């Protein structure tokens, strides 16, 4: 069922694992067989989780200045699993009692996540399923269809859902659905599995983490297929009150409730498993009660951005680099770039933090890159359309978005795809004119409504990569002022990036903008922006 869909990506990734893409035969250099390259890449990638010697090979993808900092502070990860095991041991009772030493290992583990496990997962998924490129879709509960079989995919792993996409589009399955009285099969998604299949296939987003139960209570969800992470413990209880079949698929994530059906996914029989699931959903269509209530709300979106497609859109076909993005930052049309990512938090009003932070940023000409549930929130708010630039953005960002035809908020995928943001920042460093490290760039990071454990790891790998990173809601460090000072101030001296906490979304965004301005001043490009703002105002006046 699986094959290499993106050979260009495979050839781009192979050198990072020191895998040859050419062979010499009788003095002649020839292209190496693709399957051979793929096999060696796979073996080398798997070894990164447990190799006994050396360090992660992907670390060399970081700017050299950053790599040297990691070396200086002794935080180069050796392999992914070893760093996780070691931090688990060090936080066991009675082991490491020095907060600086603990954070040294915490940093090493976080780098193993961002520049290791997550980055490799993104690359391998792109090779198998294709690197994303911009496409149109929709978002919110209104994507569910009353007259079709609704299958909602939820979780974080695209390996099975890719096959569900294939099977649900097969003519025999559509005919089978029609034989049961449905007009077709509507696939949609929740959380990051949704983001994965949105990015590559345009499958619409049904909702965020906090909307998973709402999808069921529409009465129109014939099957919810879950894999790992972010699945509410209560979702089975809610499904019990409706006709929804709740299907768990992963051996490490089962549910005890009797109504949860476990169809264990096995990649050797991926299509058969996907067929079983889709058929179960179709058979359940006729069990719907009369009370189907699907909210009308949904918004159009353009998603599917990646490191490569940003390069294409902001670099042009011929130039093909991040030069144009940098140029627009240097000339002040774009003030800076913000990565706004992460979860929804049940302690806050749904999406309020996400939307207010993002709107404040784009209003001030900061281009936003998004992943995870922030991406879903922005999609539902209509911020992922090129047209939204003219409504919500400052004049400089509006001009760039309208010229290039991109939204002011670029959706780069799931939480694991935060690694794409690290690589986009690295490309900005390489394109030149904005310093020689990520910490020199006018960029900032944010997770306005974070809640999951991995958000902390993601925050730490951004900080250790040189990014000022602001969290909303709360951080469990308020009672430890010495430790807080270490995270909020000392880290800046070490890595150039540091943590911050700001609950108020507007202040949160303004702190990020202040940091971006600080970096612009350090680069000597603050004056350029003042000039452009005046020019734009003058131009508008002339237009009136
Ligand atoms: S962003 Fe957070 S809540 Fe949303 S799917 Fe990812 S981990 Fe879960």
Coordinates of C-alpha atoms and ligand atoms in Angstrom, one line a residue:
X1 CA 0.0 0.0 0.0
X2 CA 2.9 2.3 0.6
X3 CA 5.4 3.6 -1.9
X4 CA 7.8 6.5 -2.3
X5 CA 5.7 9.3 -3.5
X6 CA 8.2 12.1 -3.3
X7 CA 11.5 11.2 -4.9
X8 CA 12.7 14.8 -4.9
X9 CA 12.3 14.9 -1.1
X10 CA 14.1 11.5 -0.8
X11 CA 17.0 12.9 -2.8
X12 CA 17.1 16.1 -0.7
X13 CA 17.0 14.2 2.6
X14 CA 19.5 11.4 1.8
X15 CA 22.7 13.6 2.1
X16 CA 21.7 14.6 5.6
X17 CA 22.0 10.9 6.5
X18 CA 25.3 10.7 4.5
X19 CA 23.5 8.4 2.0
X20 CA 24.9 8.6 -1.5
X21 CA 22.5 9.4 -4.3
X22 CA 24.9 8.6 -7.1
X23 CA 27.1 5.6 -7.8
X24 CA 30.3 5.3 -9.9
X25 CA 30.3 2.5 -12.4
X26 CA 33.4 2.0 -14.6
X27 CA 34.4 5.6 -14.0
X28 CA 30.9 6.9 -14.9
X29 CA 28.7 8.7 -12.3
X30 CA 25.2 7.3 -12.4
X31 CA 21.9 7.9 -10.5
X32 CA 21.6 5.4 -7.7
X33 CA 18.5 3.2 -7.6
X34 CA 15.7 5.0 -5.7
X35 CA 14.8 1.9 -3.6
X36 CA 18.4 1.4 -2.6
X37 CA 18.6 5.0 -1.4
X38 CA 15.2 4.7 0.4
X39 CA 16.3 1.5 2.2
X40 CA 19.6 3.1 3.4
X41 CA 17.8 6.3 4.5
X42 CA 15.3 4.2 6.4
X43 CA 18.0 2.1 8.2
X44 CA 20.0 5.2 9.1
X45 CA 17.0 7.1 10.3
X46 CA 15.9 4.2 12.5
X47 CA 19.4 4.0 14.0
X48 CA 19.1 7.6 15.1
X49 CA 16.8 6.4 17.9
X50 CA 19.3 4.1 19.4
X51 CA 22.8 4.2 17.9
X52 CA 25.5 3.5 20.5
X53 CA 28.0 6.2 19.4
X54 CA 28.3 9.7 18.0
X55 CA 25.5 12.3 17.8
X56 CA 22.3 12.9 15.8
X57 CA 23.3 13.4 12.2
X58 CA 20.6 16.1 11.7
X59 CA 22.2 18.5 14.1
X60 CA 24.5 19.6 11.3
X61 CA 21.4 21.0 9.5
X62 CA 21.3 23.8 12.1
X63 CA 23.3 27.1 11.4
X64 CA 26.9 26.5 12.4
X65 CA 26.8 29.2 15.1
X66 CA 24.0 27.4 16.8
X67 CA 25.6 24.0 16.5
X68 CA 28.7 25.5 18.1
X69 CA 26.6 26.8 21.0
X70 CA 25.1 23.4 21.6
X71 CA 28.6 21.9 21.6
X72 CA 29.8 24.5 24.0
X73 CA 27.0 23.8 26.5
X74 CA 27.3 20.0 26.1
X75 CA 23.8 19.5 24.8
X76 CA 24.3 17.7 21.5
X77 CA 22.0 14.7 21.7
X78 CA 23.6 11.3 21.2
X79 CA 20.5 9.5 20.1
X80 CA 16.8 10.1 20.6
X81 CA 15.9 7.3 23.1
X82 CA 19.0 7.7 25.2
X83 CA 18.2 11.3 26.0
X84 CA 14.7 10.4 27.0
X85 CA 15.8 7.5 29.2
X86 CA 18.4 9.7 30.9
X87 CA 16.0 12.6 31.7
X88 CA 13.5 10.0 33.1
X89 CA 16.3 8.7 35.4
X90 CA 17.5 12.1 36.4
X91 CA 14.1 13.2 37.5
X92 CA 13.5 10.1 39.5
X93 CA 13.5 10.6 43.2
X94 CA 17.0 11.3 44.7
X95 CA 19.0 11.7 41.5
X96 CA 19.8 15.1 39.9
X97 CA 19.4 17.9 42.4
X98 CA 20.8 20.8 40.4
X99 CA 18.2 22.6 38.3
X100 CA 20.9 23.8 35.9
X101 CA 22.1 20.3 35.3
X102 CA 18.6 19.0 34.9
X103 CA 17.8 21.7 32.3
X104 CA 21.0 20.8 30.5
X105 CA 19.6 17.3 30.0
X106 CA 16.1 18.8 29.4
X107 CA 17.6 20.9 26.6
X108 CA 19.5 17.9 25.2
X109 CA 16.3 15.9 25.1
X110 CA 14.3 18.7 23.6
X111 CA 16.8 19.2 20.8
X112 CA 16.6 15.4 20.2
X113 CA 12.9 16.0 19.7
X114 CA 12.9 19.1 17.5
X115 CA 16.1 18.5 15.4
X116 CA 15.8 14.7 15.7
X117 CA 12.6 12.7 16.1
X118 CA 10.2 15.3 14.9
X119 CA 12.3 16.5 12.0
X120 CA 12.9 12.9 10.8
X121 CA 9.2 12.1 11.1
X122 CA 8.3 15.0 9.0
X123 CA 10.9 14.2 6.4
X124 CA 10.0 10.5 6.2
X125 CA 6.3 11.3 6.0
X126 CA 7.0 13.7 3.1
X127 CA 9.0 11.0 1.3
X128 CA 6.2 8.5 1.8
X129 CA 3.1 10.7 1.3
X130 CA 4.5 13.7 -0.5
X131 CA 5.7 17.1 0.7
X132 CA 2.8 19.5 1.0
X133 CA 2.0 22.3 -1.4
X134 CA -0.7 24.9 -1.1
X135 CA -4.3 23.7 -1.6
X136 CA -7.8 24.8 -0.8
X137 CA -10.1 23.3 1.8
X138 CA -12.5 24.2 4.6
X139 CA -12.6 24.2 8.4
X140 CA -15.2 23.9 11.2
X141 CA -18.0 21.5 12.1
X142 CA -20.0 22.7 9.1
X143 CA -17.8 20.5 6.9
X144 CA -19.8 17.5 8.1
X145 CA -22.5 16.5 5.6
X146 CA -26.0 15.4 6.6
X147 CA -26.5 13.2 3.5
X148 CA -23.1 11.6 3.4
X149 CA -21.3 9.0 5.6
X150 CA -19.1 11.1 7.9
X151 CA -15.8 9.6 9.0
X152 CA -13.8 11.8 11.4
X153 CA -10.1 11.0 11.8
X154 CA -8.5 12.1 15.0
X155 CA -5.1 11.9 16.6
X156 CA -1.6 12.4 15.3
X157 CA -0.3 9.6 13.0
X158 CA -1.0 9.8 9.2
X159 CA 0.0 6.3 8.4
X160 CA -3.4 4.7 8.7
X161 CA -5.4 7.9 7.7
X162 CA -3.5 8.1 4.4
X163 CA -5.0 4.7 3.6
X164 CA -8.5 5.8 4.8
X165 CA -8.2 8.7 2.3
X166 CA -7.4 6.2 -0.5
X167 CA -10.2 3.8 0.4
X168 CA -12.9 6.4 1.0
X169 CA -12.3 7.7 -2.5
X170 CA -12.6 4.2 -4.2
X171 CA -15.6 3.9 -6.5
X172 CA -16.7 0.6 -5.0
X173 CA -16.8 2.2 -1.5
X174 CA -18.8 5.2 -2.8
X175 CA -21.2 2.8 -4.5
X176 CA -21.5 0.8 -1.3
X177 CA -22.3 4.1 0.6
X178 CA -24.9 4.9 -2.0
X179 CA -26.4 1.5 -1.6
X180 CA -27.0 2.4 2.1
X181 CA -28.8 5.6 1.2
X182 CA -25.9 8.1 1.5
X183 CA -24.8 10.4 -1.3
X184 CA -21.1 9.7 -0.7
X185 CA -18.4 9.6 2.0
X186 CA -17.2 12.7 3.7
X187 CA -13.8 12.5 5.5
X188 CA -12.8 15.2 7.9
X189 CA -10.4 15.4 10.8
X190 CA -9.7 16.6 14.3
X191 CA -6.3 17.5 15.8
X192 CA -3.0 16.8 14.0
X193 CA -4.0 13.7 12.0
X194 CA -6.4 16.2 10.5
X195 CA -3.6 18.6 9.8
X196 CA -1.6 15.9 8.1
X197 CA -4.3 14.8 5.7
X198 CA -5.3 18.4 5.2
X199 CA -1.8 19.4 4.1
X200 CA -1.4 16.6 1.6
X201 CA -5.0 16.0 0.4
X202 CA -7.1 19.0 1.3
X203 CA -9.3 16.9 3.6
X204 CA -11.3 19.5 5.6
X205 CA -10.7 20.2 9.3
X206 CA -13.7 19.3 11.4
X207 CA -12.4 21.0 14.5
X208 CA -9.8 21.5 17.2
X209 CA -8.9 19.4 20.2
X210 CA -11.8 20.9 22.1
X211 CA -14.3 20.1 19.4
X212 CA -13.9 16.3 19.3
X213 CA -17.1 15.7 21.4
X214 CA -19.0 18.3 19.5
X215 CA -18.4 16.4 16.3
X216 CA -20.1 13.4 17.8
X217 CA -23.1 15.3 19.3
X218 CA -24.0 16.6 15.8
X219 CA -25.5 13.1 15.4
X220 CA -23.9 13.0 12.0
X221 CA -20.5 11.4 12.9
X222 CA -20.8 7.8 11.7
X223 CA -17.3 6.8 12.8
X224 CA -14.6 8.5 14.7
X225 CA -11.2 6.8 14.1
X226 CA -8.6 7.6 16.7
X227 CA -4.9 6.8 16.9
X228 CA -2.6 8.5 19.5
X229 CA -2.5 11.6 21.6
X230 CA -5.2 14.2 22.5
X231 CA -8.1 11.7 22.5
X232 CA -10.4 12.7 25.4
X233 CA -11.0 10.0 27.9
X234 CA -14.7 10.9 27.8
X235 CA -15.1 10.6 24.1
X236 CA -16.3 6.9 24.4
X237 CA -18.9 8.0 26.9
X238 CA -20.2 10.7 24.6
X239 CA -20.2 8.3 21.6
X240 CA -22.3 5.9 23.7
X241 CA -25.1 8.5 23.8
X242 CA -25.2 8.7 20.0
X243 CA -24.8 6.2 17.1
X244 CA -21.1 7.0 16.5
X245 CA -18.7 4.0 16.2
X246 CA -15.6 4.9 18.1
X247 CA -12.7 3.0 16.6
X248 CA -9.3 2.8 18.3
X249 CA -6.5 1.7 16.1
X250 CA -3.2 1.8 17.9
X251 CA -1.7 -0.9 20.2
X252 CA -0.5 1.7 22.7
X253 CA -3.7 3.6 22.9
X254 CA -6.8 1.5 23.8
X255 CA -10.0 2.4 25.7
X256 CA -11.6 0.3 28.4
X257 CA -15.2 1.3 27.5
X258 CA -17.3 -1.5 25.9
X259 CA -18.5 0.6 23.0
X260 CA -14.9 1.4 21.8
X261 CA -14.1 -1.0 18.9
X262 CA -10.4 -1.8 18.5
X263 CA -9.2 -2.5 15.0
X264 CA -5.5 -2.7 15.3
X265 CA -3.8 -1.1 12.4
X266 CA -1.0 -3.1 10.9
X267 CA 0.9 -1.5 8.0
X268 CA 1.3 -4.8 6.2
X269 CA -2.5 -5.0 5.8
X270 CA -3.1 -1.2 5.7
X271 CA -5.7 -1.2 2.9
X272 CA -7.6 -4.1 4.4
X273 CA -7.7 -2.4 7.8
X274 CA -8.8 0.9 6.2
X275 CA -11.6 -1.0 4.2
X276 CA -12.8 -2.6 7.4
X277 CA -13.1 0.8 9.1
X278 CA -14.7 2.6 6.2
X279 CA -17.2 -0.2 5.7
X280 CA -18.1 -0.1 9.4
X281 CA -18.8 3.6 9.1
X282 CA -21.0 3.1 6.0
X283 CA -23.0 0.3 7.7
X284 CA -23.6 2.7 10.6
X285 CA -25.1 5.4 8.4
X286 CA -28.5 3.9 8.6
X287 CA -28.4 3.8 12.4
X288 CA -28.5 7.6 12.6
X289 CA -31.5 9.0 14.6
X290 CA -33.6 11.8 13.1
X291 CA -31.8 14.4 15.2
X292 CA -28.9 15.5 13.1
X293 CA -27.7 19.0 13.9
X294 CA -24.7 20.2 12.0
X295 CA -23.7 23.8 12.7
X296 CA -23.6 25.8 9.5
X297 CA -20.3 27.4 10.4
X298 CA -17.3 26.7 8.2
X299 CA -14.6 28.8 6.5
X300 CA -12.5 28.4 3.4
X301 CA -8.8 28.1 3.8
X302 CA -5.5 27.7 1.9
X303 CA -3.2 25.4 3.7
X304 CA -0.4 23.1 2.7
X305 CA 2.7 25.2 3.2
X306 CA 6.1 23.7 3.8
X307 CA 9.7 24.9 3.8
X308 CA 9.8 24.1 0.0
X309 CA 6.6 25.9 -0.9
X310 CA 7.4 29.0 1.1
X311 CA 10.7 29.1 -0.8
X312 CA 8.8 28.8 -4.0
X313 CA 6.2 31.4 -3.2
X314 CA 8.5 34.0 -1.6
X315 CA 11.5 33.2 -3.7
X316 CA 10.0 32.8 -7.1
X317 CA 10.7 30.0 -9.7
X318 CA 14.0 31.3 -10.8
X319 CA 15.5 32.7 -7.6
X320 CA 14.1 29.9 -5.4
X321 CA 15.5 31.0 -2.0
X322 CA 14.4 32.8 1.1
X323 CA 16.1 35.9 -0.3
X324 CA 12.8 37.6 -1.1
X325 CA 11.4 37.0 2.3
X326 CA 14.5 38.4 3.9
X327 CA 14.5 41.3 1.5
X328 CA 10.9 42.2 2.6
X329 CA 12.0 42.0 6.2
X330 CA 15.0 44.2 5.6
X331 CA 13.0 46.8 3.7
X332 CA 10.4 46.7 6.5
X333 CA 7.3 45.6 4.6
X334 CA 7.4 42.5 6.8
X335 CA 8.3 43.4 10.4
X336 CA 9.3 39.9 11.3
X337 CA 8.1 36.3 11.5
X338 CA 6.2 34.6 14.3
X339 CA 5.6 30.9 14.8
X340 CA 2.2 30.6 16.7
X341 CA 1.4 27.0 17.4
X342 CA -0.1 24.6 19.8
X343 CA -3.1 23.3 21.7
X344 CA -6.4 24.4 23.0
X345 CA -6.8 24.7 26.7
X346 CA -10.0 23.9 28.5
X347 CA -9.2 26.6 31.0
X348 CA -9.6 29.3 28.4
X349 CA -12.3 30.5 26.1
X350 CA -12.0 28.3 23.0
X351 CA -9.6 29.8 20.5
X352 CA -9.7 33.3 21.9
X353 CA -6.0 33.4 22.8
X354 CA -5.0 32.0 19.4
X355 CA -7.0 34.4 17.4
X356 CA -6.2 37.6 19.4
X357 CA -2.5 36.9 19.4
X358 CA -2.4 36.2 15.6
X359 CA -4.6 39.2 14.7
X360 CA -2.4 41.5 16.8
X361 CA 0.7 40.2 15.1
X362 CA -0.5 40.4 11.5
X363 CA -2.0 43.9 12.2
X364 CA 1.6 44.9 13.0
X365 CA 3.0 43.4 9.8
X366 CA 4.3 40.2 11.4
X367 CA 4.0 37.2 9.1
X368 CA 2.6 34.2 11.0
X369 CA 3.6 30.6 10.6
X370 CA 1.2 28.2 12.3
X371 CA 0.9 24.5 13.1
X372 CA -1.3 22.3 15.3
X373 CA -4.6 23.5 16.8
X374 CA -3.6 27.1 16.3
X375 CA -3.7 26.4 12.6
X376 CA -7.2 25.0 12.9
X377 CA -8.3 28.0 15.0
X378 CA -6.9 30.4 12.3
X379 CA -8.6 28.4 9.6
X380 CA -12.0 28.6 11.3
X381 CA -11.5 32.4 11.7
X382 CA -10.8 32.8 8.0
X383 CA -7.2 33.9 8.5
X384 CA -5.8 31.3 6.1
X385 CA -7.0 33.0 3.0
X386 CA -5.1 35.5 0.9
X387 CA -8.1 37.8 1.0
X388 CA -7.9 38.1 4.8
X389 CA -4.6 40.1 4.4
X390 CA -6.6 43.2 3.2
X391 CA -8.9 42.9 6.2
X392 CA -6.6 42.2 9.1
X393 CA -3.0 43.1 8.2
X394 CA -0.9 46.2 8.4
X395 CA 0.0 47.9 5.1
X396 CA 3.4 46.2 4.5
X397 CA 2.2 42.7 5.1
X398 CA -0.9 43.3 3.0
X399 CA 1.2 44.5 0.1
X400 CA 3.4 41.4 0.2
X401 CA 0.5 38.9 0.6
X402 CA -1.5 40.5 -2.2
X403 CA 1.5 40.6 -4.5
X404 CA 2.5 37.0 -3.9
X405 CA -1.1 35.7 -3.3
X406 CA -0.5 34.1 0.0
X407 CA -2.4 34.2 3.3
X408 CA -0.8 36.2 6.1
X409 CA -0.9 33.1 8.2
X410 CA 0.8 30.1 6.7
X411 CA -0.3 26.7 7.9
X412 CA 2.7 24.3 8.0
X413 CA 1.0 21.2 9.4
X414 CA 0.8 19.2 12.6
X415 CA 2.8 19.6 15.9
X416 CA 5.5 17.3 14.6
X417 CA 5.9 19.8 11.7
X418 CA 7.2 22.4 14.0
X419 CA 10.5 21.1 12.7
X420 CA 9.5 22.8 9.4
X421 CA 9.6 26.1 11.3
X422 CA 13.1 25.4 12.5
X423 CA 14.2 24.6 9.0
X424 CA 12.4 27.7 7.6
X425 CA 14.3 29.8 10.1
X426 CA 17.6 28.1 9.1
X427 CA 16.8 29.0 5.4
X428 CA 16.3 32.6 6.5
X429 CA 19.8 32.6 8.1
X430 CA 21.3 31.0 4.9
X431 CA 19.6 33.5 2.6
X432 CA 21.7 36.2 4.2
X433 CA 21.3 39.8 5.5
X434 CA 19.7 38.9 8.8
X435 CA 22.7 37.7 10.9
X436 CA 24.3 34.4 11.2
X437 CA 22.2 32.5 13.7
X438 CA 18.5 31.9 14.3
X439 CA 18.8 34.1 17.5
X440 CA 19.7 37.1 15.2
X441 CA 16.5 36.9 13.2
X442 CA 13.5 39.2 13.9
X443 CA 11.4 36.2 14.9
X444 CA 9.5 35.0 17.9
X445 CA 7.4 31.9 19.0
X446 CA 4.2 31.5 20.8
X447 CA 1.8 28.9 22.2
X448 CA -1.2 30.9 23.5
X449 CA -3.3 28.0 24.8
X450 CA -0.8 25.2 25.3
X451 CA -1.7 22.2 27.5
X452 CA 0.1 19.0 26.4
X453 CA 3.3 17.8 27.8
X454 CA 5.0 17.9 24.5
X455 CA 4.4 21.6 24.2
X456 CA 7.1 22.0 26.9
X457 CA 9.5 20.0 24.8
X458 CA 8.6 22.1 21.7
X459 CA 9.0 25.3 23.7
X460 CA 12.4 24.2 25.0
X461 CA 13.8 23.2 21.6
X462 CA 12.7 26.6 20.2
X463 CA 14.4 28.4 23.1
X464 CA 17.5 26.3 22.7
X465 CA 17.5 27.2 18.9
X466 CA 17.5 30.9 19.8
X467 CA 13.9 31.8 19.7
X468 CA 12.1 34.0 22.2
X469 CA 9.1 31.9 23.1
X470 CA 6.0 33.1 24.9
X471 CA 3.4 30.7 26.5
X472 CA -0.1 31.7 27.5
X473 CA -2.4 30.3 30.2
X474 CA 0.2 29.4 32.9
X475 CA 3.6 27.8 33.4
X476 CA 4.1 25.6 36.4
X477 CA 7.1 27.5 37.6
X478 CA 5.5 30.5 39.3
X479 CA 6.6 29.3 42.8
X480 CA 10.2 29.0 41.8
X481 CA 11.5 32.5 41.1
X482 CA 15.2 31.4 40.8
X483 CA 14.3 28.7 38.3
X484 CA 12.0 31.1 36.4
X485 CA 14.8 33.7 36.1
X486 CA 17.0 30.9 34.7
X487 CA 14.5 30.1 32.0
X488 CA 13.4 33.7 31.3
X489 CA 16.8 35.4 31.4
X490 CA 19.9 33.2 31.7
X491 CA 18.9 31.1 28.6
X492 CA 19.0 34.2 26.5
X493 CA 22.7 34.7 27.4
X494 CA 23.4 31.0 26.6
X495 CA 21.3 30.3 23.5
X496 CA 19.9 33.7 22.4
X497 CA 16.3 32.4 23.0
X498 CA 14.3 32.4 26.3
X499 CA 10.9 31.6 27.8
X500 CA 8.2 34.0 28.8
X501 CA 4.7 33.8 30.1
X502 CA 1.9 36.3 29.2
X503 CA -1.8 35.5 29.8
X504 CA -3.3 38.6 28.1
X505 CA -3.2 37.8 24.3
X506 CA -2.7 41.4 23.2
X507 CA 0.2 42.0 25.6
X508 CA 1.5 38.5 24.6
X509 CA 1.7 39.6 21.0
X510 CA 3.1 42.9 21.8
X511 CA 6.0 41.3 23.8
X512 CA 6.8 39.3 20.7
X513 CA 6.7 42.4 18.5
X514 CA 9.0 44.2 21.0
X515 CA 11.4 41.3 20.7
X516 CA 11.2 41.4 16.9
X517 CA 11.9 45.2 17.0
X518 CA 14.9 44.6 19.4
X519 CA 16.3 42.2 16.8
X520 CA 15.6 44.7 13.9
X521 CA 17.5 47.4 15.9
X522 CA 20.4 45.0 16.5
X523 CA 20.6 44.3 12.8
X524 CA 20.4 48.0 12.0
X525 CA 17.2 47.6 9.9
X526 CA 14.8 49.4 12.3
X527 CA 15.2 52.7 10.3
X528 CA 14.1 50.9 7.0
X529 CA 10.8 50.0 8.5
X530 CA 10.0 53.5 9.8
X531 CA 10.6 54.8 6.3
X532 CA 8.3 52.2 4.7
X533 CA 5.5 53.0 7.1
X534 CA 5.7 56.6 6.2
X535 CA 5.7 55.8 2.5
X536 CA 2.7 53.5 2.8
X537 CA 0.7 56.1 4.8
X538 CA 1.6 58.7 2.2
X539 CA 0.5 56.4 -0.6
X540 CA -2.8 55.8 1.1
X541 CA -3.4 59.5 1.5
X542 CA -2.6 60.0 -2.1
X543 CA -5.1 57.2 -3.0
X544 CA -7.8 59.0 -1.0
Ligands
LIG1 S1 -1.8 21.2 19.0 FE1 -2.0 20.3 21.1 S2 -4.1 19.9 21.3 FE2 -3.8 20.2 19.2 S3 -3.5 18.2 18.4 FE3 -1.5 19.0 18.8 S4 -1.0 18.4 20.8 FE4 -3.2 18.0 20.6

